[in-house]
mmCIF file of C-alpha atoms in Angstrom:
data_model
loop_
_atom_site.group_PDB
_atom_site.id
_atom_site.type_symbol
_atom_site.label_atom_id
_atom_site.label_comp_id
_atom_site.label_asym_id
_atom_site.label_seq_id
_atom_site.Cartn_x
_atom_site.Cartn_y
_atom_site.Cartn_z
ATOM 1 C CA VAL A 1 13.356 -8.078 11.065
ATOM 2 C CA ASN A 2 16.554 -6.626 9.646
ATOM 3 C CA SER A 3 17.316 -3.295 11.318
ATOM 4 C CA GLN A 4 18.498 -1.649 8.099
ATOM 5 C CA SER A 5 15.296 -2.583 6.350
ATOM 6 C CA LEU A 6 13.313 -0.825 9.112
ATOM 7 C CA ASP A 7 15.651 2.195 8.808
ATOM 8 C CA ARG A 8 14.864 2.388 5.108
ATOM 9 C CA VAL A 9 11.118 1.929 5.240
ATOM 10 C CA PHE A 10 10.660 4.455 8.060
ATOM 11 C CA ALA A 11 12.877 6.938 6.199
ATOM 12 C CA ALA A 12 10.897 6.248 3.018
ATOM 13 C CA CYS A 13 7.670 7.151 4.839
ATOM 14 C CA SER A 14 9.121 10.326 6.370
ATOM 15 C CA HIS A 15 8.534 12.595 3.355
ATOM 16 C CA PRO A 16 5.092 13.838 2.217
ATOM 17 C CA ILE A 17 5.896 13.351 -1.495
ATOM 18 C CA ARG A 18 6.848 9.727 -0.881
ATOM 19 C CA ARG A 19 3.759 9.139 1.265
ATOM 20 C CA THR A 20 1.600 10.567 -1.546
ATOM 21 C CA ILE A 21 3.192 8.156 -4.037
ATOM 22 C CA LEU A 22 2.570 5.243 -1.638
ATOM 23 C CA GLU A 23 -1.047 6.367 -1.114
ATOM 24 C CA ARG A 24 -1.620 6.390 -4.871
ATOM 25 C CA LEU A 25 0.004 2.993 -5.369
ATOM 26 C CA ALA A 26 -2.036 1.541 -2.510
ATOM 27 C CA GLN A 27 -4.996 1.891 -4.872
ATOM 28 C CA GLY A 28 -3.284 -0.101 -7.631
ATOM 29 C CA GLU A 29 -0.364 -0.245 -10.045
ATOM 30 C CA LEU A 30 0.452 2.970 -11.898
ATOM 31 C CA SER A 31 2.963 4.223 -14.420
ATOM 32 C CA VAL A 32 5.661 6.479 -12.959
ATOM 33 C CA GLY A 33 3.890 9.417 -14.612
ATOM 34 C CA GLU A 34 0.539 8.537 -13.045
ATOM 35 C CA ALA A 35 2.053 7.884 -9.626
ATOM 36 C CA THR A 36 3.903 11.207 -9.597
ATOM 37 C CA HIS A 37 1.659 13.647 -11.505
ATOM 38 C CA ASP A 38 0.895 17.049 -9.965
ATOM 39 C CA LEU A 39 3.574 16.782 -7.278
ATOM 40 C CA ALA A 40 5.094 20.216 -6.732
ATOM 41 C CA VAL A 41 8.710 19.128 -7.127
ATOM 42 C CA THR A 42 11.237 18.927 -9.952
ATOM 43 C CA LYS A 43 11.642 15.855 -12.112
ATOM 44 C CA PRO A 44 15.076 14.994 -10.620
ATOM 45 C CA ALA A 45 13.523 15.207 -7.133
ATOM 46 C CA ILE A 46 10.726 12.861 -8.225
ATOM 47 C CA THR A 47 13.294 10.406 -9.562
ATOM 48 C CA LYS A 48 15.126 10.523 -6.244
ATOM 49 C CA HIS A 49 11.944 9.976 -4.201
ATOM 50 C CA VAL A 50 10.954 6.997 -6.349
ATOM 51 C CA LYS A 51 14.466 5.575 -5.911
ATOM 52 C CA VAL A 52 14.255 5.936 -2.104
ATOM 53 C CA LEU A 53 10.954 4.035 -2.159
ATOM 54 C CA GLU A 54 12.421 1.313 -4.380
ATOM 55 C CA GLU A 55 15.534 0.942 -2.218
ATOM 56 C CA ALA A 56 13.295 0.585 0.832
ATOM 57 C CA GLY A 57 11.495 -2.222 -0.998
ATOM 58 C CA ALA A 58 8.213 -0.353 -0.487
ATOM 59 C CA ILE A 59 7.546 -0.251 -4.233
ATOM 60 C CA VAL A 60 8.629 -2.428 -7.137
ATOM 61 C CA ARG A 61 8.779 -1.939 -10.893
ATOM 62 C CA VAL A 62 6.521 -4.235 -12.837
ATOM 63 C CA VAL A 63 7.610 -4.595 -16.451
ATOM 64 C CA ASP A 64 4.527 -4.851 -18.670
ATOM 65 C CA GLY A 65 5.769 -5.221 -22.225
ATOM 66 C CA ARG A 66 7.696 -2.040 -22.868
ATOM 67 C CA ARG A 67 5.976 -0.119 -20.082
ATOM 68 C CA HIS A 68 7.227 0.055 -16.539
ATOM 69 C CA ARG A 69 4.616 0.313 -13.863
ATOM 70 C CA LEU A 70 5.075 0.870 -10.140
ATOM 71 C CA ALA A 71 3.404 -1.378 -7.595
ATOM 72 C CA LEU A 72 3.216 -1.242 -3.819
ATOM 73 C CA ALA A 73 5.201 -3.980 -2.087
ATOM 74 C CA PRO A 74 3.491 -4.265 1.272
ATOM 75 C CA ALA A 75 5.960 -6.399 3.268
ATOM 76 C CA PRO A 76 8.247 -3.543 4.437
ATOM 77 C CA LEU A 77 5.247 -1.407 5.434
ATOM 78 C CA GLN A 78 3.885 -4.341 7.381
ATOM 79 C CA GLU A 79 7.222 -4.797 9.170
ATOM 80 C CA ALA A 80 7.214 -1.126 10.140
ATOM 81 C CA ARG A 81 3.638 -1.360 11.398
ATOM 82 C CA THR A 82 4.457 -4.528 13.346
ATOM 83 C CA TRP A 83 7.426 -2.834 15.038
ATOM 84 C CA ILE A 84 5.269 0.156 16.064
ATOM 85 C CA ALA A 85 2.465 -2.105 17.279
ATOM 86 C CA ALA A 86 4.914 -4.083 19.447
ATOM 87 C CA GLN A 87 6.034 -0.888 21.223
ATOM 88 C CA GLU A 88 2.432 0.227 21.708
ATOM 89 C CA ARG A 89 1.544 -3.171 23.182
ATOM 90 C CA LEU A 90 4.464 -3.104 25.629
ATOM 91 C CA TRP A 91 3.544 0.420 26.674
ATOM 92 C CA GLN A 92 -0.126 -0.511 27.081
ATOM 93 C CA ARG A 93 0.739 -3.606 29.126
ATOM 94 C CA LYS A 94 2.198 -1.372 31.846
ATOM 95 C CA PHE A 95 -1.260 0.131 32.405
ATOM 96 C CA ASP A 96 -2.970 -3.239 32.214
ATOM 97 C CA VAL A 97 -0.708 -4.460 35.033
ATOM 98 C CA VAL A 98 -1.605 -1.439 37.177
ATOM 99 C CA GLU A 99 -5.302 -1.917 36.458
ATOM 100 C CA GLN A 100 -5.156 -5.626 37.291
ATOM 101 C CA TYR A 101 -3.377 -4.840 40.561
ATOM 102 C CA LEU A 102 -6.048 -2.314 41.469
ATOM 103 C CA GLN A 103 -8.833 -4.765 40.643
ATOM 104 C CA GLU A 104 -7.238 -7.499 42.736
ATOM 105 C CA HIS A 105 -6.159 -5.454 45.723
ATOM 106 C CA VAL A 106 -8.384 -2.410 45.974
ATOM 107 C CA HIS A 107 -11.775 -4.106 45.554
ATOM 108 C CA THR A 108 -14.415 -3.289 48.144
ATOM 109 C CA ASP A 109 -14.370 -5.891 50.913
ATOM 110 C CA PRO A 110 -18.013 -6.585 51.911
ATOM 111 C CA ARG A 111 -16.993 -7.165 55.560
ATOM 112 C CA GLU A 112 -15.878 -3.553 55.706
ATOM 113 C CA GLU A 113 -19.192 -2.170 54.461
ATOM 114 C CA PRO A 114 -21.275 -0.290 57.013
ATOM 115 C CA ALA A 115 -23.950 -2.514 58.570
ATOM 116 C CA VAL B 1 -3.282 14.016 10.808
ATOM 117 C CA ASN B 2 -0.797 16.824 10.283
ATOM 118 C CA SER B 3 1.634 15.882 7.525
ATOM 119 C CA GLN B 4 4.656 17.378 9.308
ATOM 120 C CA SER B 5 3.923 15.375 12.416
ATOM 121 C CA LEU B 6 3.986 12.173 10.307
ATOM 122 C CA ASP B 7 7.256 13.345 8.686
ATOM 123 C CA ARG B 8 8.792 13.716 12.134
ATOM 124 C CA VAL B 9 7.605 10.486 13.694
ATOM 125 C CA PHE B 10 8.612 8.376 10.683
ATOM 126 C CA ALA B 11 12.018 10.094 10.606
ATOM 127 C CA ALA B 12 12.316 9.534 14.375
ATOM 128 C CA CYS B 13 11.767 5.788 13.847
ATOM 129 C CA SER B 14 14.247 5.572 10.958
ATOM 130 C CA HIS B 15 17.396 5.216 13.101
ATOM 131 C CA PRO B 16 18.316 2.089 15.105
ATOM 132 C CA ILE B 17 19.549 4.101 18.115
ATOM 133 C CA ARG B 18 16.250 5.966 18.323
ATOM 134 C CA ARG B 19 14.256 2.748 17.920
ATOM 135 C CA THR B 20 16.264 1.202 20.767
ATOM 136 C CA ILE B 21 15.430 4.180 23.003
ATOM 137 C CA LEU B 22 11.737 3.846 22.084
ATOM 138 C CA GLU B 23 11.828 0.095 22.763
ATOM 139 C CA ARG B 24 13.281 0.732 26.229
ATOM 140 C CA LEU B 25 10.762 3.447 27.038
ATOM 141 C CA ALA B 26 7.900 1.235 25.851
ATOM 142 C CA GLN B 27 8.612 -0.795 28.993
ATOM 143 C CA GLY B 28 8.290 2.227 31.286
ATOM 144 C CA GLU B 29 9.705 5.621 32.193
ATOM 145 C CA LEU B 30 13.488 5.852 32.460
ATOM 146 C CA SER B 31 16.123 8.467 33.216
ATOM 147 C CA VAL B 32 18.053 9.671 30.162
ATOM 148 C CA GLY B 33 21.021 7.626 31.417
ATOM 149 C CA GLU B 34 18.949 4.452 31.702
ATOM 150 C CA ALA B 35 17.249 4.970 28.355
ATOM 151 C CA THR B 36 20.557 5.516 26.546
ATOM 152 C CA HIS B 37 23.090 3.280 28.356
ATOM 153 C CA ASP B 38 25.348 1.006 26.286
ATOM 154 C CA LEU B 39 24.524 2.668 22.984
ATOM 155 C CA ALA B 40 27.657 2.724 20.846
ATOM 156 C CA VAL B 41 27.543 6.427 20.038
ATOM 157 C CA THR B 42 29.010 9.627 21.499
ATOM 158 C CA LYS B 43 27.213 11.661 24.142
ATOM 159 C CA PRO B 44 26.478 14.546 21.731
ATOM 160 C CA ALA B 45 24.970 12.030 19.298
ATOM 161 C CA ILE B 46 22.782 10.642 22.096
ATOM 162 C CA THR B 47 21.621 14.163 22.927
ATOM 163 C CA LYS B 48 20.713 14.740 19.290
ATOM 164 C CA HIS B 49 18.799 11.447 19.012
ATOM 165 C CA VAL B 50 16.817 12.220 22.180
ATOM 166 C CA LYS B 51 16.028 15.675 20.779
ATOM 167 C CA VAL B 52 14.753 14.198 17.496
ATOM 168 C CA LEU B 53 12.466 11.891 19.479
ATOM 169 C CA GLU B 54 11.215 14.793 21.613
ATOM 170 C CA GLU B 55 10.598 17.024 18.600
ATOM 171 C CA ALA B 56 8.604 14.219 17.000
ATOM 172 C CA GLY B 57 6.498 14.091 20.158
ATOM 173 C CA ALA B 58 7.335 10.394 20.498
ATOM 174 C CA ILE B 59 8.825 10.900 23.954
ATOM 175 C CA VAL B 60 8.291 13.491 26.689
ATOM 176 C CA ARG B 61 10.306 14.605 29.703
ATOM 177 C CA VAL B 62 8.612 13.943 33.013
ATOM 178 C CA VAL B 63 9.965 16.152 35.777
ATOM 179 C CA ASP B 64 10.069 14.174 39.021
ATOM 180 C CA GLY B 65 11.442 16.471 41.684
ATOM 181 C CA ARG B 66 14.907 17.358 40.470
ATOM 182 C CA ARG B 67 15.151 14.336 38.185
ATOM 183 C CA HIS B 68 14.080 14.297 34.587
ATOM 184 C CA ARG B 69 12.717 11.060 33.273
ATOM 185 C CA LEU B 70 11.780 10.142 29.721
ATOM 186 C CA ALA B 71 8.418 8.620 28.892
ATOM 187 C CA LEU B 72 6.964 7.242 25.688
ATOM 188 C CA ALA B 73 4.183 9.395 24.218
ATOM 189 C CA PRO B 74 2.244 6.921 22.116
ATOM 190 C CA ALA B 75 -0.005 9.228 20.034
ATOM 191 C CA PRO B 76 2.495 9.962 17.224
ATOM 192 C CA LEU B 77 3.439 6.284 16.942
ATOM 193 C CA GLN B 78 -0.239 5.447 16.727
ATOM 194 C CA GLU B 79 -0.746 8.026 13.953
ATOM 195 C CA ALA B 80 2.140 6.505 12.015
ATOM 196 C CA ARG B 81 0.738 3.007 12.464
ATOM 197 C CA THR B 82 -2.725 4.188 11.411
ATOM 198 C CA TRP B 83 -1.331 5.748 8.223
ATOM 199 C CA ILE B 84 0.500 2.529 7.313
ATOM 200 C CA ALA B 85 -2.549 0.397 8.114
ATOM 201 C CA ALA B 86 -4.728 2.581 5.850
ATOM 202 C CA GLN B 87 -2.393 1.980 2.894
ATOM 203 C CA GLU B 88 -2.294 -1.751 3.609
ATOM 204 C CA ARG B 89 -6.093 -1.859 3.749
ATOM 205 C CA LEU B 90 -6.480 -0.033 0.419
ATOM 206 C CA TRP B 91 -3.924 -2.334 -1.164
ATOM 207 C CA GLN B 92 -5.638 -5.416 0.242
ATOM 208 C CA ARG B 93 -9.070 -4.256 -0.926
ATOM 209 C CA LYS B 94 -7.900 -4.518 -4.552
ATOM 210 C CA PHE B 95 -7.413 -8.242 -4.091
ATOM 211 C CA ASP B 96 -10.692 -8.630 -2.232
ATOM 212 C CA VAL B 97 -12.485 -7.031 -5.198
ATOM 213 C CA VAL B 98 -10.816 -9.437 -7.632
ATOM 214 C CA GLU B 99 -11.644 -12.391 -5.412
ATOM 215 C CA GLN B 100 -15.281 -11.314 -5.057
ATOM 216 C CA TYR B 101 -15.550 -10.909 -8.825
ATOM 217 C CA LEU B 102 -14.155 -14.393 -9.356
ATOM 218 C CA GLN B 103 -16.545 -15.873 -6.797
ATOM 219 C CA GLU B 104 -19.547 -14.167 -8.399
ATOM 220 C CA HIS B 105 -18.689 -14.694 -12.054
ATOM 221 C CA VAL B 106 -16.425 -17.685 -12.351
ATOM 222 C CA HIS B 107 -18.369 -20.080 -10.121
ATOM 223 C CA THR B 108 -19.127 -23.460 -11.573
ATOM 224 C CA ASP B 109 -22.526 -23.376 -13.216
ATOM 225 C CA PRO B 110 -24.229 -26.725 -12.475
ATOM 226 C CA ARG B 111 -25.975 -26.663 -15.878
ATOM 227 C CA GLU B 112 -22.567 -26.803 -17.503
ATOM 228 C CA GLU B 113 -21.416 -29.851 -15.581
ATOM 229 C CA PRO B 114 -21.017 -33.048 -17.530
ATOM 230 C CA ALA B 115 -24.065 -35.314 -17.129
#
């Protein structure tokens, strides 16, 4: 995975307005107006947030006749999730190794049990 | 999940230096020096990156006698992954609904088959 593409998708997800837009688009394609209604920010700010999401590749514009709609593009989100999951797995493995060691070496030896 | 905590963990993951530090710590606790060796940035920049990771709760300092070590704290990463996975699931469900509709309504009706 390209490092810059991870930079962009994580940055895209780091703002609540942009996460709200992604949450709405996860339910289906929407016009820009539908995807951004009732967000308590100015129109120029909205435009900037949408642009950040587009540049991260997290959303795409679907041209439907004369109307532009926004659609979620899941590949960058999946890459971000895969990166996180890989770190969690590595971190978890450490504990699995400790647990396996304990199971193999600290089991109760029946010969040592009281008669 | 607290929205600000998602802001911080996504922002923490949005820089390659910080992802490298997280990748190293995913393999086990390290001193600050070990976690940040060979990164092509200045010492003050390193300090700032470590602080961003700490403020996001993605890493913690473990005091071991007089030595401070850094350890991965997986909960914020897991929250970020869970948020992404939820959007992917919603997005995927749309296609499942279409597919189910097609299976239920566009199946081949045996009465319509040529004799």
